[in-house]
Coordinates of C-alpha atoms in Angstrom, one line a residue:
M5 CA 3.9 21.1 7.7
T6 CA 2.3 24.1 6.1
P7 CA -0.9 25.9 7.3
S8 CA -2.6 24.6 4.1
D9 CA -2.9 21.2 5.8
A10 CA -5.6 22.5 8.0
R11 CA -9.0 23.1 6.5
P12 CA -9.9 26.9 6.3
G13 CA -12.0 27.9 9.2
A14 CA -11.2 24.9 11.4
P15 CA -10.5 25.7 15.0
S16 CA -6.8 26.0 15.7
G17 CA -5.0 24.0 18.3
R18 CA -7.9 21.5 18.8
R19 CA -6.6 18.8 16.4
A20 CA -3.1 17.5 16.0
R21 CA -1.7 18.2 12.6
M22 CA -0.7 15.3 10.5
T23 CA 2.8 14.7 9.2
G24 CA 3.3 14.7 5.5
P25 CA 3.3 10.9 5.2
Q26 CA 0.2 10.7 7.4
R27 CA -1.6 13.2 5.3
R28 CA -0.6 11.3 2.1
E29 CA -2.0 8.1 3.5
Q30 CA -5.2 9.8 4.6
L31 CA -5.7 11.2 1.1
L32 CA -5.1 7.8 -0.4
D33 CA -7.7 6.2 1.9
V34 CA -10.2 9.0 1.0
G35 CA -9.5 8.7 -2.7
R36 CA -9.8 5.0 -2.7
R37 CA -13.3 5.1 -1.1
L38 CA -14.4 7.8 -3.5
F39 CA -13.0 6.2 -6.6
A40 CA -14.8 2.9 -5.6
E41 CA -18.1 4.7 -5.0
K42 CA -18.1 7.1 -8.0
G43 CA -15.4 6.0 -10.4
F44 CA -12.6 8.2 -11.7
E45 CA -14.8 10.6 -13.7
G46 CA -17.4 11.0 -10.9
T47 CA -14.8 12.0 -8.4
S48 CA -13.5 15.6 -8.1
V49 CA -10.5 17.1 -6.3
E50 CA -13.0 19.3 -4.4
E51 CA -14.8 16.2 -3.0
I52 CA -11.5 14.5 -2.1
A53 CA -10.4 17.6 -0.3
S54 CA -13.7 18.0 1.5
R55 CA -13.8 14.4 2.7
A56 CA -10.2 14.7 4.0
E57 CA -11.0 18.1 5.5
V58 CA -8.2 19.9 3.8
S59 CA -8.0 22.6 1.1
K60 CA -7.6 21.6 -2.6
P61 CA -3.9 22.8 -2.8
V62 CA -3.0 20.0 -0.3
V63 CA -4.2 17.4 -2.7
Y64 CA -2.2 19.0 -5.5
E65 CA 0.8 19.3 -3.3
H66 CA 0.9 15.6 -2.5
F67 CA -0.2 14.1 -5.8
G68 CA -0.3 16.8 -8.5
G69 CA -4.0 16.3 -9.0
K70 CA -6.7 13.6 -9.2
E71 CA -4.8 11.6 -11.8
G72 CA -1.8 11.3 -9.7
L73 CA -3.8 10.1 -6.7
Y74 CA -5.7 7.6 -8.7
A75 CA -2.5 6.2 -10.3
V76 CA -1.0 5.5 -6.8
V77 CA -4.3 3.9 -5.6
V78 CA -4.4 1.6 -8.7
D79 CA -0.7 0.7 -8.4
R80 CA -1.2 -0.3 -4.8
E81 CA -4.2 -2.5 -5.5
I82 CA -2.5 -4.2 -8.5
R83 CA 0.6 -5.0 -6.3
L84 CA -1.6 -6.3 -3.5
L85 CA -3.7 -8.6 -5.7
L86 CA -0.7 -9.8 -7.8
D87 CA 1.3 -10.6 -4.7
E88 CA -1.6 -12.6 -3.2
I89 CA -2.2 -14.6 -6.4
T90 CA 1.4 -15.3 -7.2
G91 CA 2.0 -16.3 -3.6
A92 CA -0.8 -18.8 -3.9
L93 CA 1.0 -20.3 -6.9
S94 CA 4.2 -21.1 -5.1
A95 CA 3.7 -24.7 -4.2
G96 CA 1.4 -27.7 -4.5
S97 CA 0.0 -30.1 -7.0
S98 CA -1.5 -28.7 -10.2
R99 CA -5.1 -29.0 -9.0
M100 CA -4.1 -27.5 -5.6
L101 CA -2.5 -24.5 -7.4
V102 CA -5.8 -23.8 -9.3
E103 CA -7.7 -24.0 -6.0
Q104 CA -5.3 -21.7 -4.3
A105 CA -5.3 -19.1 -7.1
A106 CA -9.2 -19.1 -7.2
L107 CA -9.3 -18.7 -3.4
A108 CA -6.7 -15.9 -3.4
L109 CA -8.6 -13.8 -6.0
L110 CA -12.0 -14.3 -4.2
G111 CA -10.3 -13.6 -0.9
Y112 CA -9.0 -10.3 -2.2
I113 CA -12.5 -9.4 -3.5
E114 CA -14.0 -10.3 -0.1
E115 CA -11.5 -8.3 1.9
S116 CA -10.8 -5.4 -0.5
A117 CA -14.0 -4.9 -2.4
D118 CA -13.3 -1.2 -2.9
G119 CA -9.9 -1.9 -4.4
F120 CA -11.3 -4.5 -6.8
R121 CA -14.1 -2.1 -7.9
I122 CA -11.5 0.4 -8.8
L123 CA -9.4 -2.2 -10.8
V124 CA -12.2 -3.4 -12.9
R125 CA -13.4 0.1 -13.9
D126 CA -12.1 1.8 -17.0
S127 CA -10.6 5.2 -16.6
P128 CA -8.4 7.7 -18.6
V129 CA -5.3 6.8 -16.5
A130 CA -5.8 3.0 -16.5
Q131 CA -3.4 2.4 -19.4
A132 CA -1.6 -0.8 -20.3
S133 CA 0.8 -0.6 -17.4
G134 CA -1.9 0.0 -14.8
S135 CA -5.1 -1.7 -15.6
F136 CA -7.0 -4.9 -14.7
S137 CA -6.2 -6.4 -18.1
S138 CA -2.5 -5.9 -17.5
L139 CA -2.9 -7.5 -14.1
I140 CA -4.6 -10.5 -15.6
S141 CA -1.8 -10.8 -18.2
D142 CA 0.8 -10.8 -15.4
V143 CA -1.1 -13.6 -13.5
A144 CA -1.5 -15.6 -16.8
T145 CA 2.2 -15.4 -17.3
Q146 CA 2.7 -17.1 -14.0
V147 CA 0.1 -19.7 -14.7
E148 CA 1.4 -20.6 -18.2
H149 CA 4.6 -22.1 -16.8
L150 CA 2.5 -24.3 -14.5
L151 CA 0.2 -25.3 -17.4
A152 CA 3.2 -26.1 -19.6
D153 CA 4.5 -28.6 -17.1
E154 CA 1.1 -30.2 -16.8
F155 CA 0.7 -30.3 -20.6
K156 CA 4.1 -32.1 -20.9
R157 CA 3.0 -34.6 -18.3
R158 CA -0.1 -35.3 -20.2
K159 CA 1.7 -35.5 -23.6
L160 CA 0.0 -32.3 -24.9
D161 CA 1.7 -29.5 -26.8
P162 CA 3.1 -27.1 -24.2
K163 CA 3.2 -24.3 -26.9
N164 CA -0.6 -23.9 -26.2
A165 CA -0.1 -23.2 -22.5
P166 CA -0.1 -19.4 -22.8
M167 CA -3.4 -19.5 -24.6
Y168 CA -5.0 -21.8 -22.0
A169 CA -3.5 -19.7 -19.2
Q170 CA -5.4 -16.6 -20.5
M171 CA -8.6 -18.7 -20.7
L172 CA -8.2 -20.0 -17.2
V173 CA -7.3 -16.8 -15.5
G174 CA -9.9 -14.9 -17.5
M175 CA -12.6 -17.3 -16.4
V176 CA -11.6 -16.8 -12.7
A177 CA -11.4 -13.0 -13.1
L178 CA -14.8 -12.7 -14.7
T179 CA -16.4 -14.9 -12.1
G180 CA -14.8 -12.7 -9.5
Q181 CA -16.4 -9.6 -11.1
W182 CA -19.8 -11.3 -10.9
W183 CA -19.3 -12.4 -7.3
L184 CA -18.2 -8.9 -6.3
D185 CA -21.9 -7.9 -6.2
A186 CA -23.6 -11.3 -5.9
R187 CA -21.7 -12.5 -2.9
K188 CA -23.6 -15.8 -3.0
P189 CA -22.7 -18.6 -2.7
Q190 CA -19.8 -18.3 -0.2
R191 CA -16.2 -17.9 -1.3
S192 CA -15.2 -21.6 -0.8
E193 CA -18.2 -22.8 -2.8
V194 CA -17.6 -20.5 -5.7
A195 CA -13.9 -21.6 -5.8
A196 CA -15.0 -25.2 -5.7
H197 CA -17.2 -24.7 -8.8
L198 CA -14.5 -22.8 -10.6
V199 CA -12.0 -25.6 -10.0
N200 CA -14.6 -28.2 -11.0
L201 CA -15.0 -26.6 -14.4
A202 CA -11.3 -25.7 -14.9
W203 CA -9.8 -28.9 -13.6
N204 CA -12.3 -31.4 -15.1
G205 CA -12.1 -29.5 -18.3
L206 CA -8.3 -29.6 -18.3
S207 CA -8.3 -33.3 -17.3
G208 CA -10.2 -34.2 -20.5
L209 CA -8.3 -32.0 -23.0
E210 CA -7.9 -33.4 -26.5
A211 CA -4.5 -33.3 -28.1
K212 CA -5.9 -31.7 -31.3
P213 CA -9.4 -30.4 -30.6
T214 CA -11.7 -29.7 -33.5
L215 CA -15.1 -28.1 -33.8
S216 CA -18.1 -30.5 -34.1
S217 CA -19.4 -28.4 -37.0
T218 CA -17.7 -26.0 -39.3
D219 CA -18.7 -24.0 -42.3
S220 CA -18.0 -26.0 -45.5

């Protein structure tokens, strides 16, 4: 561990120095809080270093800069949320899977609000491979297989399953963004209403839907 890991002017010998992995985790925690509070643009390397009580070179040493730190934070959050949702889709009836997916997303928001705030924000480094939209697409891919099976059972065209998967997951995700700040009603009630709309809508699907009025 180099002397740069101690903040300039800090009393020597009074605080145990962190190992490299410990310092990295500390910087990730600090960065996660700041990115959630201020967003990517509003957060500076100077502030990250100040909160972590280290010098700026320490941040650059571990992550190469703010962009590198942000990319790791986003990747961790995406993996956590995706694992929770896909895990919820592992077993159960079709309706039960919808319920489990809704509860998994709302549970993540409830327990990892900072992480979700980061994911739903746009930033220069949130590209196609590391953004909330890419996460939603990943989840929709999981859901479309389940919907395809349900469509076949109901004698509906399974080719439409990918489109309906995007609709279903998008509805849950946008509701989650609203609930992030509202926090009312409680999670189970929000999930119940989501499933009410999604399931009862799916149960009444028409084989060949048409608009009630169209331009002539």
